[in-house]
Coordinates of N, CA and C in Angstrom, one line a residue:
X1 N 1.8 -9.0 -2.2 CA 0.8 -8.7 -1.2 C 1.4 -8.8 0.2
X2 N 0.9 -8.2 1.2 CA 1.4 -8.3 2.5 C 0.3 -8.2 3.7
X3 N 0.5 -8.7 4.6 CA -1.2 -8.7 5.6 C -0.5 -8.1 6.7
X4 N -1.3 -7.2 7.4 CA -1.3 -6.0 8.5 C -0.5 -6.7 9.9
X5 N 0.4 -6.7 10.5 CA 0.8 -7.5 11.7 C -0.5 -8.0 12.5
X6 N -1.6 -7.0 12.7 CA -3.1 -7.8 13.4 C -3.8 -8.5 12.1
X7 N -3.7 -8.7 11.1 CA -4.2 -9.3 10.2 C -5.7 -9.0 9.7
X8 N -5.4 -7.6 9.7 CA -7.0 -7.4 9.7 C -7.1 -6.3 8.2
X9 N -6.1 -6.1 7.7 CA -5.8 -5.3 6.3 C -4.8 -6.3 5.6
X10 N -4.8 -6.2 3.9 CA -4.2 -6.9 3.3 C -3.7 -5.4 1.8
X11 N -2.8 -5.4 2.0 CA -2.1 -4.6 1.0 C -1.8 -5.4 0.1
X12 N -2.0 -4.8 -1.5 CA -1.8 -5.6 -2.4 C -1.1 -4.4 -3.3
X13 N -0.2 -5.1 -4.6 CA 0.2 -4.5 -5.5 C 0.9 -4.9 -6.2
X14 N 1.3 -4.3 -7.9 CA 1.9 -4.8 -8.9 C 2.3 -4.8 -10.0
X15 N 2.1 -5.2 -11.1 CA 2.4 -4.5 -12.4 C 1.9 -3.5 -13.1
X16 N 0.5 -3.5 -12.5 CA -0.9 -2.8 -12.7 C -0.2 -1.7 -12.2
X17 N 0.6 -1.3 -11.5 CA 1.0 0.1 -10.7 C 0.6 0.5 -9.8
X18 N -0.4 -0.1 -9.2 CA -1.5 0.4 -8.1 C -1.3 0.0 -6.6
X19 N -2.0 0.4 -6.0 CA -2.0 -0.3 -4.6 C -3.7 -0.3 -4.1
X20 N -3.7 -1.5 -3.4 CA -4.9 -1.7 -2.8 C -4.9 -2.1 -1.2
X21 N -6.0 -1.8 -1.0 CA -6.1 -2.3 0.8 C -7.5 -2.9 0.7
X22 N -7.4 -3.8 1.3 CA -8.2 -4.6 1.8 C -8.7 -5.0 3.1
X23 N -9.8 -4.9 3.5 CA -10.1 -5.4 4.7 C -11.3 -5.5 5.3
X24 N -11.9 -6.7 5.9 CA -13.0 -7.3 5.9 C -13.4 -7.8 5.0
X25 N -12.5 -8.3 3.9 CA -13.0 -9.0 2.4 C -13.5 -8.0 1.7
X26 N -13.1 -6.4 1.8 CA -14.0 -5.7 0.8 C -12.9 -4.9 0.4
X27 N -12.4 -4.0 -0.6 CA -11.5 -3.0 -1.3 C -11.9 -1.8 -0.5
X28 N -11.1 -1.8 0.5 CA -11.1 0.2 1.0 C -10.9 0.9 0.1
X29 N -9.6 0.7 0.0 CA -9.2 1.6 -0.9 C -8.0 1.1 -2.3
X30 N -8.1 1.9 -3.3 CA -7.2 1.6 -4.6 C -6.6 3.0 -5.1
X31 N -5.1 2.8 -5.2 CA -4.3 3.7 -5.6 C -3.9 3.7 -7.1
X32 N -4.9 3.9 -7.8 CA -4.2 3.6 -9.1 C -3.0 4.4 -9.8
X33 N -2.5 3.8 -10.3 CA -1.2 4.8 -10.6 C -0.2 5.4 -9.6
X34 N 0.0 4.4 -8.8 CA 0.7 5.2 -7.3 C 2.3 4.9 -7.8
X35 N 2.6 4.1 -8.7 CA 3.8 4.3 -9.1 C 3.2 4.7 -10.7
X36 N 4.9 4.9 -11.7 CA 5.3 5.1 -12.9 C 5.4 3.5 -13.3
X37 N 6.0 2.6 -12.8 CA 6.6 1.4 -13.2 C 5.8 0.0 -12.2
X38 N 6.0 -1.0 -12.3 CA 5.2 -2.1 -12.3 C 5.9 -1.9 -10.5
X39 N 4.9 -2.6 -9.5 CA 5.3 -2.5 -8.1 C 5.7 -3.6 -7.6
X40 N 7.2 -4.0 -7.1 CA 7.8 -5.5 -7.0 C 8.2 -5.3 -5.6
X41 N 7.7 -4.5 -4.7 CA 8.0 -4.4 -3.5 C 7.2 -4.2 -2.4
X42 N 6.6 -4.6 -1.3 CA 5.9 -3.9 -0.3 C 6.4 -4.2 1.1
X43 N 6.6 -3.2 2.3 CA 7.1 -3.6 3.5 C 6.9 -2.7 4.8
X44 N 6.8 -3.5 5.3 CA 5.7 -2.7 6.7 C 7.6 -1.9 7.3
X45 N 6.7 -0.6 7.7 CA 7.9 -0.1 8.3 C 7.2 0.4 9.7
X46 N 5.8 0.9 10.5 CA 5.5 1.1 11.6 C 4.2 0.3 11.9
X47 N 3.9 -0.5 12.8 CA 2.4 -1.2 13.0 C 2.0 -1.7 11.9
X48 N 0.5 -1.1 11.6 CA -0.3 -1.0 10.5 C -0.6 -0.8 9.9
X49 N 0.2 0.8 9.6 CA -0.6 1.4 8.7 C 0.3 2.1 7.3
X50 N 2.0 1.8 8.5 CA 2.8 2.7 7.3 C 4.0 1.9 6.6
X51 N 3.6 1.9 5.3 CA 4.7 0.8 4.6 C 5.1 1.4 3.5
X52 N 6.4 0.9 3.0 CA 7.1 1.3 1.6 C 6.4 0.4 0.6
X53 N 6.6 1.0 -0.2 CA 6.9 0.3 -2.0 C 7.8 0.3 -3.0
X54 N 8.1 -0.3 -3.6 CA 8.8 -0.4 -4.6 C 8.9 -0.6 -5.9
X55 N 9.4 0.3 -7.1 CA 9.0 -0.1 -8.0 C 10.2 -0.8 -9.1
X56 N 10.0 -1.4 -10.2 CA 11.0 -1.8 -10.9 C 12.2 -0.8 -11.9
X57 N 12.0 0.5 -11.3 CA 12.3 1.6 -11.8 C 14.0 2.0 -10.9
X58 N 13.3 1.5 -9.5 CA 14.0 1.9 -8.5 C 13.4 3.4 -7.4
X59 N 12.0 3.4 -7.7 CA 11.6 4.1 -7.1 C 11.2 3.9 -5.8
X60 N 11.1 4.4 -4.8 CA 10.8 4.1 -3.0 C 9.7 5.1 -3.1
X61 N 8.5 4.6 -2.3 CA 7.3 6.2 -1.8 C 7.2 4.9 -0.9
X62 N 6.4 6.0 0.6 CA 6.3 5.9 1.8 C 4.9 6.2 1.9
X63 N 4.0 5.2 2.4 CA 2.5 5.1 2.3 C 2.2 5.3 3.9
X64 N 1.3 6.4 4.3 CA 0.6 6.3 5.7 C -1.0 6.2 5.1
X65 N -1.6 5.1 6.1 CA -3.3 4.8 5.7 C -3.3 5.6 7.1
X66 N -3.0 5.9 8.1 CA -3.9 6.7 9.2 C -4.5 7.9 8.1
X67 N -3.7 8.3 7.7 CA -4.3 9.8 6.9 C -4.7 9.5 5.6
X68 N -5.6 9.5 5.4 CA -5.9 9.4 3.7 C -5.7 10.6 3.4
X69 N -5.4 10.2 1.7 CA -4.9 11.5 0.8 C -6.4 12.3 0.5
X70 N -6.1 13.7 0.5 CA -7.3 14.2 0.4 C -7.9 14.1 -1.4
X71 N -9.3 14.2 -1.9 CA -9.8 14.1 -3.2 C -9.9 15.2 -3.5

């Protein structure tokens, strides 16, 4: 897991494959299946909003929360 530099979002994720955001104690949002392989990495690369992942595969994807992915 990792907490937002203002500490006001908490990214989570894991073997589950998923990713979650957190904040205000409630689930924004859940990415299930955002990797293939179990997730052993998370790391802020701008502010707040945009961070890597990593999986045990060796896979890298690049997450922006300003934009949600459209449904």
């Amino acid at each position: 897991m990792l907490f937002s530099q203002d500490g006001n979002y908490l990214y989570t994720a894991g073997s589950d494959k998923s990713i979650g955001v957190i904040t205000g104690g409630k689930l924004q949002e859940n990415f299930k299946d955002a990797h293939e392989e179990a997730i052993s990495c998370l790391q802020y690369l701008d502010e707040n909003f945009v961070i890597a992942s990593g999986d045990d595969n060796g896979e890298i994807k690049i997450w922006d929360f300003r934009n949600p992915p459209a449904t």
